[in-house]
mmCIF file of C-alpha atoms in Angstrom:
data_model
loop_
_atom_site.group_PDB
_atom_site.id
_atom_site.type_symbol
_atom_site.label_atom_id
_atom_site.label_comp_id
_atom_site.label_asym_id
_atom_site.label_seq_id
_atom_site.Cartn_x
_atom_site.Cartn_y
_atom_site.Cartn_z
ATOM 1 C CA PRO A 1 35.685 0.841 -4.241
ATOM 2 C CA ASP A 2 37.293 3.664 -2.290
ATOM 3 C CA LEU A 3 33.843 5.062 -1.461
ATOM 4 C CA VAL A 4 32.286 1.874 -0.085
ATOM 5 C CA ALA A 5 32.804 3.040 3.499
ATOM 6 C CA VAL A 6 31.172 6.400 2.701
ATOM 7 C CA ASP A 7 28.240 4.628 1.058
ATOM 8 C CA ASP A 8 27.795 2.443 4.146
ATOM 9 C CA ASP A 9 27.837 5.543 6.351
ATOM 10 C CA PHE A 10 25.139 7.213 4.272
ATOM 11 C CA THR A 11 22.984 4.073 4.356
ATOM 12 C CA HIS A 12 23.311 3.866 8.140
ATOM 13 C CA LEU A 13 22.533 7.573 8.488
ATOM 14 C CA LEU A 14 19.426 7.435 6.283
ATOM 15 C CA ARG A 15 18.112 4.365 8.092
ATOM 16 C CA SER A 16 18.531 6.235 11.360
ATOM 17 C CA TRP A 17 16.848 9.392 10.092
ATOM 18 C CA PHE A 18 13.942 7.442 8.603
ATOM 19 C CA ASN A 19 13.516 5.073 11.506
ATOM 20 C CA ARG A 20 9.936 3.825 11.930
ATOM 21 C CA GLY A 21 9.706 5.699 15.232
ATOM 22 C CA PHE A 22 9.898 9.025 13.398
ATOM 23 C CA LEU A 23 7.287 8.221 10.761
ATOM 24 C CA GLU A 24 3.678 9.356 10.890
ATOM 25 C CA LEU A 25 0.814 7.352 9.400
ATOM 26 C CA ARG A 26 -1.810 9.512 7.693
ATOM 27 C CA VAL A 27 -4.998 8.852 5.769
ATOM 28 C CA ILE A 28 -5.002 10.359 2.282
ATOM 29 C CA ASP A 29 -8.424 11.141 0.856
ATOM 30 C CA TRP A 30 -10.026 13.464 -1.661
ATOM 31 C CA SER A 31 -9.870 16.351 0.830
ATOM 32 C CA SER A 32 -6.082 16.075 1.307
ATOM 33 C CA PRO A 33 -3.938 18.980 0.056
ATOM 34 C CA ALA A 34 -3.521 19.097 -3.728
ATOM 35 C CA GLU A 35 0.262 18.960 -3.343
ATOM 36 C CA ILE A 36 -0.005 15.551 -1.680
ATOM 37 C CA LEU A 37 -2.644 14.263 -4.103
ATOM 38 C CA ASP A 38 -0.391 15.216 -6.993
ATOM 39 C CA LYS A 39 2.345 13.065 -5.447
ATOM 40 C CA ILE A 40 -0.009 10.059 -5.454
ATOM 41 C CA ILE A 41 -0.641 10.531 -9.173
ATOM 42 C CA GLN A 42 3.065 10.991 -9.838
ATOM 43 C CA TYR A 43 4.415 8.072 -7.830
ATOM 44 C CA ASP A 44 1.914 5.217 -8.213
ATOM 45 C CA GLY A 45 4.240 2.637 -9.707
ATOM 46 C CA VAL A 46 1.815 -0.301 -9.817
ATOM 47 C CA HIS A 47 -1.347 0.888 -11.598
ATOM 48 C CA GLU A 48 -0.827 4.198 -13.353
ATOM 49 C CA ILE A 49 -3.184 7.028 -12.410
ATOM 50 C CA VAL A 50 -3.700 8.934 -15.656
ATOM 51 C CA ASP A 51 -5.631 11.965 -14.399
ATOM 52 C CA TRP A 52 -7.452 13.565 -11.474
ATOM 53 C CA ASP A 53 -10.716 11.827 -12.335
ATOM 54 C CA GLU A 54 -9.076 8.465 -11.878
ATOM 55 C CA LEU A 55 -7.463 9.599 -8.635
ATOM 56 C CA ARG A 56 -10.909 10.612 -7.375
ATOM 57 C CA ARG A 57 -12.204 7.099 -8.139
ATOM 58 C CA ARG A 58 -9.341 5.681 -6.065
ATOM 59 C CA LEU A 59 -9.803 7.961 -3.046
ATOM 60 C CA HIS A 60 -13.329 9.365 -2.832
ATOM 61 C CA PRO A 61 -15.713 6.342 -2.773
ATOM 62 C CA LYS A 62 -16.703 5.166 0.698
ATOM 63 C CA ASP A 63 -15.218 1.705 0.076
ATOM 64 C CA ARG A 64 -11.726 2.990 -0.762
ATOM 65 C CA ARG A 65 -8.847 3.949 1.546
ATOM 66 C CA CYS A 66 -5.308 5.233 1.116
ATOM 67 C CA PHE A 67 -2.645 5.402 3.834
ATOM 68 C CA ALA A 68 0.881 6.818 3.749
ATOM 69 C CA PHE A 69 3.942 7.282 5.926
ATOM 70 C CA PHE A 70 5.329 10.814 6.259
ATOM 71 C CA HIS A 71 8.504 12.121 7.902
ATOM 72 C CA PRO A 72 8.276 15.286 10.066
ATOM 73 C CA GLN A 73 10.925 16.991 7.917
ATOM 74 C CA MET A 74 9.046 16.126 4.696
ATOM 75 C CA PRO A 75 5.434 16.839 5.727
ATOM 76 C CA ASN A 76 4.048 17.103 2.189
ATOM 77 C CA VAL A 77 5.863 14.134 0.655
ATOM 78 C CA PRO A 78 4.504 10.623 1.279
ATOM 79 C CA LEU A 79 7.433 8.222 1.579
ATOM 80 C CA VAL A 80 5.348 5.143 0.822
ATOM 81 C CA PHE A 81 1.618 4.722 0.339
ATOM 82 C CA VAL A 82 -0.856 1.889 -0.034
ATOM 83 C CA GLU A 83 -4.220 1.963 -1.801
ATOM 84 C CA VAL A 84 -6.934 -0.230 -0.297
ATOM 85 C CA ALA A 85 -10.222 -1.548 -1.653
ATOM 86 C CA LEU A 86 -12.935 -2.821 0.684
ATOM 87 C CA THR A 87 -14.727 -5.761 -0.911
ATOM 88 C CA ARG A 88 -16.885 -8.801 -0.317
ATOM 89 C CA GLY A 89 -14.638 -11.782 -0.931
ATOM 90 C CA ILE A 90 -11.140 -11.933 -2.389
ATOM 91 C CA PRO A 91 -10.933 -10.381 -5.871
ATOM 92 C CA ALA A 92 -9.091 -12.127 -8.693
ATOM 93 C CA HIS A 93 -9.037 -9.349 -11.309
ATOM 94 C CA ILE A 94 -7.771 -5.784 -10.967
ATOM 95 C CA GLY A 95 -10.181 -4.538 -13.627
ATOM 96 C CA ALA A 96 -13.146 -5.021 -11.297
ATOM 97 C CA LEU A 97 -11.497 -2.748 -8.710
ATOM 98 C CA LEU A 98 -10.484 0.040 -11.087
ATOM 99 C CA THR A 99 -13.324 0.179 -13.613
ATOM 100 C CA GLU A 100 -15.064 3.541 -14.056
ATOM 101 C CA ASP A 101 -18.631 2.215 -13.729
ATOM 102 C CA ARG A 102 -18.065 0.400 -10.440
ATOM 103 C CA ASN A 103 -20.751 0.738 -7.757
ATOM 104 C CA PRO A 104 -19.281 1.328 -4.268
ATOM 105 C CA ILE A 105 -20.401 -1.102 -1.579
ATOM 106 C CA ASP A 106 -21.552 -0.410 1.958
ATOM 107 C CA THR A 107 -18.427 -0.579 4.142
ATOM 108 C CA GLY A 108 -20.471 -2.285 6.835
ATOM 109 C CA LYS A 109 -21.001 -5.215 4.461
ATOM 110 C CA ALA A 110 -17.365 -5.513 3.392
ATOM 111 C CA ASP A 111 -15.459 -8.483 4.789
ATOM 112 C CA THR A 112 -12.142 -8.077 2.948
ATOM 113 C CA ALA A 113 -9.495 -5.362 2.714
ATOM 114 C CA VAL A 114 -7.455 -5.589 -0.489
ATOM 115 C CA PHE A 115 -4.037 -3.912 -0.769
ATOM 116 C CA TYR A 116 -3.828 -3.451 -4.517
ATOM 117 C CA SER A 117 -1.095 -0.826 -4.929
ATOM 118 C CA ILE A 118 1.947 -0.171 -2.729
ATOM 119 C CA SER A 119 4.422 2.439 -3.955
ATOM 120 C CA ASN A 120 7.631 3.970 -2.626
ATOM 121 C CA THR A 121 8.238 7.548 -3.726
ATOM 122 C CA GLN A 122 11.916 8.160 -2.934
ATOM 123 C CA VAL A 123 14.461 6.329 -5.092
ATOM 124 C CA GLY A 124 17.239 7.565 -2.814
ATOM 125 C CA LEU A 125 15.709 5.606 0.090
ATOM 126 C CA LYS A 126 15.551 2.325 -1.802
ATOM 127 C CA GLY A 127 17.547 0.528 0.891
ATOM 128 C CA VAL A 128 15.245 1.712 3.683
ATOM 129 C CA SER A 129 12.171 -0.493 4.078
ATOM 130 C CA PHE A 130 8.868 1.147 5.026
ATOM 131 C CA GLY A 131 6.282 -1.105 3.415
ATOM 132 C CA ASN A 132 6.400 -3.893 5.986
ATOM 133 C CA PHE A 133 5.588 -1.503 8.834
ATOM 134 C CA LEU A 134 2.970 0.256 6.713
ATOM 135 C CA ILE A 135 0.871 -2.806 5.942
ATOM 136 C CA LYS A 136 0.839 -4.039 9.523
ATOM 137 C CA GLN A 137 -0.185 -0.653 10.888
ATOM 138 C CA VAL A 138 -2.832 -0.179 8.203
ATOM 139 C CA VAL A 139 -4.331 -3.539 9.153
ATOM 140 C CA GLU A 140 -4.538 -2.334 12.763
ATOM 141 C CA GLU A 141 -6.209 0.909 11.667
ATOM 142 C CA LEU A 142 -8.744 -0.897 9.487
ATOM 143 C CA VAL A 143 -9.639 -3.412 12.210
ATOM 144 C CA ARG A 144 -10.196 -0.516 14.590
ATOM 145 C CA GLU A 145 -12.410 1.338 12.112
ATOM 146 C CA LEU A 146 -14.219 -1.643 10.587
ATOM 147 C CA PRO A 147 -14.353 -4.660 12.921
ATOM 148 C CA ASN A 148 -16.459 -6.498 10.321
ATOM 149 C CA LEU A 149 -13.321 -7.025 8.201
ATOM 150 C CA SER A 150 -12.001 -10.577 8.559
ATOM 151 C CA THR A 151 -9.687 -11.015 5.546
ATOM 152 C CA PHE A 152 -6.636 -8.969 4.565
ATOM 153 C CA VAL A 153 -5.082 -9.740 1.190
ATOM 154 C CA THR A 154 -3.179 -8.187 -1.643
ATOM 155 C CA LEU A 155 -3.936 -8.258 -5.337
ATOM 156 C CA SER A 156 -0.352 -8.155 -6.509
ATOM 157 C CA PRO A 157 1.516 -8.132 -9.810
ATOM 158 C CA VAL A 158 4.124 -10.759 -10.679
ATOM 159 C CA PRO A 159 6.658 -8.423 -12.308
ATOM 160 C CA GLY A 160 9.430 -10.908 -13.036
ATOM 161 C CA PHE A 161 7.382 -13.787 -14.424
ATOM 162 C CA ALA A 162 7.502 -12.994 -18.152
ATOM 163 C CA ARG A 163 11.246 -12.385 -17.985
ATOM 164 C CA TRP A 164 11.716 -15.709 -16.176
ATOM 165 C CA MET A 165 9.568 -17.521 -18.747
ATOM 166 C CA SER A 166 11.660 -16.071 -21.556
ATOM 167 C CA LYS A 167 14.755 -17.465 -19.885
ATOM 168 C CA GLN A 168 13.120 -20.888 -19.496
ATOM 169 C CA GLU A 169 12.305 -20.966 -23.194
ATOM 170 C CA SER A 170 15.930 -20.284 -24.092
ATOM 171 C CA LEU A 171 17.113 -22.911 -21.600
ATOM 172 C CA MET A 172 14.667 -25.719 -22.255
ATOM 173 C CA SER A 173 17.045 -28.224 -20.722
ATOM 174 C CA GLY A 174 17.139 -26.315 -17.398
ATOM 175 C CA SER A 175 15.970 -27.912 -14.162
ATOM 176 C CA ASN A 176 12.817 -25.805 -13.904
ATOM 177 C CA SER A 177 11.887 -26.051 -17.567
ATOM 178 C CA SER A 178 11.358 -29.808 -17.392
ATOM 179 C CA ALA A 179 8.045 -29.119 -15.662
ATOM 180 C CA LEU A 180 6.887 -26.666 -18.337
ATOM 181 C CA ASP A 181 4.916 -27.625 -21.423
ATOM 182 C CA PRO A 182 6.830 -26.470 -24.558
ATOM 183 C CA ALA A 183 3.497 -25.811 -26.298
ATOM 184 C CA VAL A 184 2.865 -22.990 -23.824
ATOM 185 C CA PHE A 185 5.565 -20.873 -25.411
ATOM 186 C CA GLU A 186 3.945 -21.187 -28.827
ATOM 187 C CA THR A 187 0.552 -20.125 -27.494
ATOM 188 C CA LEU A 188 2.082 -17.101 -25.786
ATOM 189 C CA LYS A 189 3.284 -15.904 -29.180
ATOM 190 C CA VAL A 190 -0.284 -15.847 -30.535
ATOM 191 C CA SER A 191 -1.575 -12.295 -30.723
ATOM 192 C CA ASP A 192 -4.335 -11.503 -28.191
ATOM 193 C CA TRP A 193 -4.549 -15.062 -26.912
ATOM 194 C CA GLN A 194 -5.992 -13.655 -23.667
ATOM 195 C CA GLU A 195 -9.128 -12.605 -25.561
ATOM 196 C CA ASP A 196 -9.771 -16.107 -26.922
ATOM 197 C CA GLU A 197 -11.577 -18.463 -24.515
ATOM 198 C CA GLU A 198 -10.355 -21.558 -26.357
ATOM 199 C CA GLN A 199 -6.744 -20.400 -26.201
ATOM 200 C CA GLN A 200 -7.200 -19.541 -22.532
ATOM 201 C CA ALA A 201 -8.533 -22.999 -21.713
ATOM 202 C CA THR A 202 -5.604 -24.598 -23.539
ATOM 203 C CA ILE A 203 -2.917 -22.613 -21.820
ATOM 204 C CA ARG A 204 -4.297 -22.044 -18.325
ATOM 205 C CA PRO A 205 -3.300 -25.247 -16.434
ATOM 206 C CA ALA A 206 0.298 -25.199 -17.648
ATOM 207 C CA MET A 207 0.649 -21.465 -17.053
ATOM 208 C CA GLU A 208 -0.720 -21.628 -13.517
ATOM 209 C CA LYS A 209 1.780 -24.378 -12.755
ATOM 210 C CA ALA A 210 4.560 -22.256 -14.269
ATOM 211 C CA VAL A 211 3.667 -19.323 -12.005
ATOM 212 C CA ALA A 212 3.711 -21.631 -8.982
ATOM 213 C CA ILE A 213 7.155 -22.910 -9.961
ATOM 214 C CA TYR A 214 8.390 -19.357 -10.414
ATOM 215 C CA LEU A 215 7.077 -18.116 -7.075
ATOM 216 C CA LEU A 216 8.009 -21.162 -4.977
ATOM 217 C CA GLU A 217 11.192 -22.430 -6.610
ATOM 218 C CA ALA A 218 12.901 -19.738 -8.696
ATOM 219 C CA LYS A 219 15.654 -18.047 -6.698
ATOM 220 C CA GLY A 220 17.437 -14.727 -6.942
ATOM 221 C CA ARG A 221 20.095 -13.130 -4.768
ATOM 222 C CA ASP A 222 20.899 -14.781 -1.433
ATOM 223 C CA ASN A 223 18.705 -17.730 -2.430
ATOM 224 C CA ALA A 224 15.583 -15.613 -1.868
ATOM 225 C CA PRO A 225 12.562 -15.831 -4.195
ATOM 226 C CA ALA A 226 13.313 -14.332 -7.596
ATOM 227 C CA ASP A 227 10.156 -12.216 -7.656
ATOM 228 C CA PRO A 228 10.583 -8.887 -5.788
ATOM 229 C CA VAL A 229 6.914 -8.583 -4.819
ATOM 230 C CA ALA A 230 6.950 -12.120 -3.443
ATOM 231 C CA ARG A 231 10.072 -11.353 -1.388
ATOM 232 C CA PHE A 232 8.400 -8.314 0.118
ATOM 233 C CA HIS A 233 5.127 -9.950 1.165
ATOM 234 C CA LEU A 234 6.595 -13.287 2.249
ATOM 235 C CA ASN A 235 9.143 -11.507 4.436
ATOM 236 C CA ASN A 236 6.232 -9.586 5.986
ATOM 237 C CA GLY A 237 4.635 -12.871 7.030
ATOM 238 C CA ALA A 238 2.038 -13.201 4.286
ATOM 239 C CA MET A 239 1.006 -16.500 2.709
ATOM 240 C CA LEU A 240 0.854 -17.150 -1.022
ATOM 241 C CA GLU A 241 -2.898 -17.670 -1.226
ATOM 242 C CA ARG A 242 -4.018 -17.790 -4.870
ATOM 243 C CA ILE A 243 -2.754 -17.405 -8.437
ATOM 244 C CA ASN A 244 -5.133 -15.458 -10.674
ATOM 245 C CA PHE A 245 -5.209 -16.230 -14.392
ATOM 246 C CA CYS A 246 -5.844 -13.111 -16.532
ATOM 247 C CA GLY A 247 -5.941 -10.999 -13.403
ATOM 248 C CA ASP A 248 -4.503 -7.994 -15.244
ATOM 249 C CA ILE A 249 -4.813 -8.004 -19.032
ATOM 250 C CA SER A 250 -3.677 -4.407 -19.454
ATOM 251 C CA ALA A 251 -0.664 -3.836 -21.690
ATOM 252 C CA LYS A 252 1.609 -3.615 -18.635
ATOM 253 C CA GLY A 253 0.099 -6.697 -17.010
ATOM 254 C CA MET A 254 0.564 -8.782 -20.155
ATOM 255 C CA LEU A 255 4.108 -7.531 -20.683
ATOM 256 C CA GLN A 256 5.398 -8.312 -17.214
ATOM 257 C CA ALA A 257 3.391 -11.400 -16.257
ATOM 258 C CA TYR A 258 1.178 -12.568 -19.134
ATOM 259 C CA GLY A 259 -1.774 -11.202 -17.189
ATOM 260 C CA PHE A 260 -1.201 -13.106 -13.946
ATOM 261 C CA MET A 261 -1.771 -11.606 -10.512
ATOM 262 C CA VAL A 262 -1.411 -13.111 -7.046
ATOM 263 C CA ASN A 263 -3.247 -12.841 -3.736
ATOM 264 C CA TYR A 264 -0.994 -12.798 -0.669
ATOM 265 C CA LEU A 265 -2.986 -13.415 2.518
ATOM 266 C CA TYR A 266 -2.165 -11.611 5.769
ATOM 267 C CA ASP A 267 -3.594 -13.956 8.386
ATOM 268 C CA LEU A 268 -3.341 -12.018 11.656
ATOM 269 C CA ASN A 269 -2.859 -15.253 13.606
ATOM 270 C CA ALA A 270 -0.056 -16.537 11.370
ATOM 271 C CA ILE A 271 1.940 -13.459 10.316
ATOM 272 C CA GLU A 272 4.673 -13.784 12.927
ATOM 273 C CA ARG A 273 5.028 -17.548 12.443
ATOM 274 C CA ASN A 274 5.203 -17.208 8.656
ATOM 275 C CA HIS A 275 7.789 -14.449 8.944
ATOM 276 C CA GLU A 276 9.999 -16.480 11.292
ATOM 277 C CA LEU A 277 9.870 -19.577 9.081
ATOM 278 C CA TYR A 278 10.713 -17.509 6.011
ATOM 279 C CA ALA A 279 13.439 -15.412 7.635
ATOM 280 C CA ASN A 280 15.165 -18.306 9.394
ATOM 281 C CA GLY A 281 14.821 -21.089 6.856
ATOM 282 C CA GLY A 282 13.452 -19.659 3.642
ATOM 283 C CA LYS A 283 10.184 -21.591 4.031
ATOM 284 C CA ILE A 284 7.393 -20.116 1.910
ATOM 285 C CA ALA A 285 3.885 -20.288 3.346
ATOM 286 C CA ALA A 286 1.513 -21.360 0.585
ATOM 287 C CA SER A 287 -2.141 -22.400 0.515
ATOM 288 C CA PRO A 288 -3.210 -25.982 -0.271
ATOM 289 C CA GLY A 289 -4.417 -24.799 -3.679
ATOM 290 C CA ILE A 290 -0.965 -23.468 -4.577
ATOM 291 C CA ASN A 291 0.787 -26.586 -3.329
ATOM 292 C CA LYS A 292 -1.609 -28.749 -5.316
ATOM 293 C CA LEU A 293 -0.424 -27.103 -8.530
ATOM 294 C CA LEU A 294 2.991 -28.647 -7.822
ATOM 295 C CA ASP A 295 1.610 -31.946 -6.516
ATOM 296 C CA ARG A 296 2.832 -31.229 -3.011
#
């Protein structure tokens, strides 16, 4: 307690030193210095990059981009970076973006930019937000380079969903749990249910509704959405566009969200309005399809 004032001073100092005005946006590609590329492998906290071959598949194809913020005093250390896939249409599954045998598309035919991995590299700067500025500036850069792009979305994890579901199961009389089907919890205990089409069909409607409840109604600190990724994108002015069943069936995806992923849409004409409504009143912008899951 005696060091609270010192902690506040350090936070203020770091926010000043790492002010957006000092940061430099750079493109990271396969020709970037090895020291920087190694940092991308080391710090990707969303979809692990296991080796240099996989990094090449993320950076080298003509329909892939990576952008990062750097500080002048740390020229070889990206503070935060975002990996982007150029696609036709909004993807629902991360596997299609990361598979080894993927055929790159002509960037002139792409209509969608997908932000599928956003990672901070410095734990000590956890209280200093860079990602919101990064996404908005990257959108500007992409529009300038590729005016044919009309849609800007994420393909995001739902890292707190499985933990929230576990809590709902233990508190079946809770206010949220009344909307959940108890049979869902039994199906989730079946080994490899995500590989069984019959099991998928049985569980999908109730699970999609559960994700909608979690993202729109579950609250964490300061009455903000419980999910950290949702807080980040909604505060940036994005809209909760679509819930993707079995969007990531990797071991990590199943562990943290039973395979669910989410698309957050960055509508250039609505970003500021969505941000103001969220920041001032906690209103979450959601598509008609999401609202329909909750009979809104």
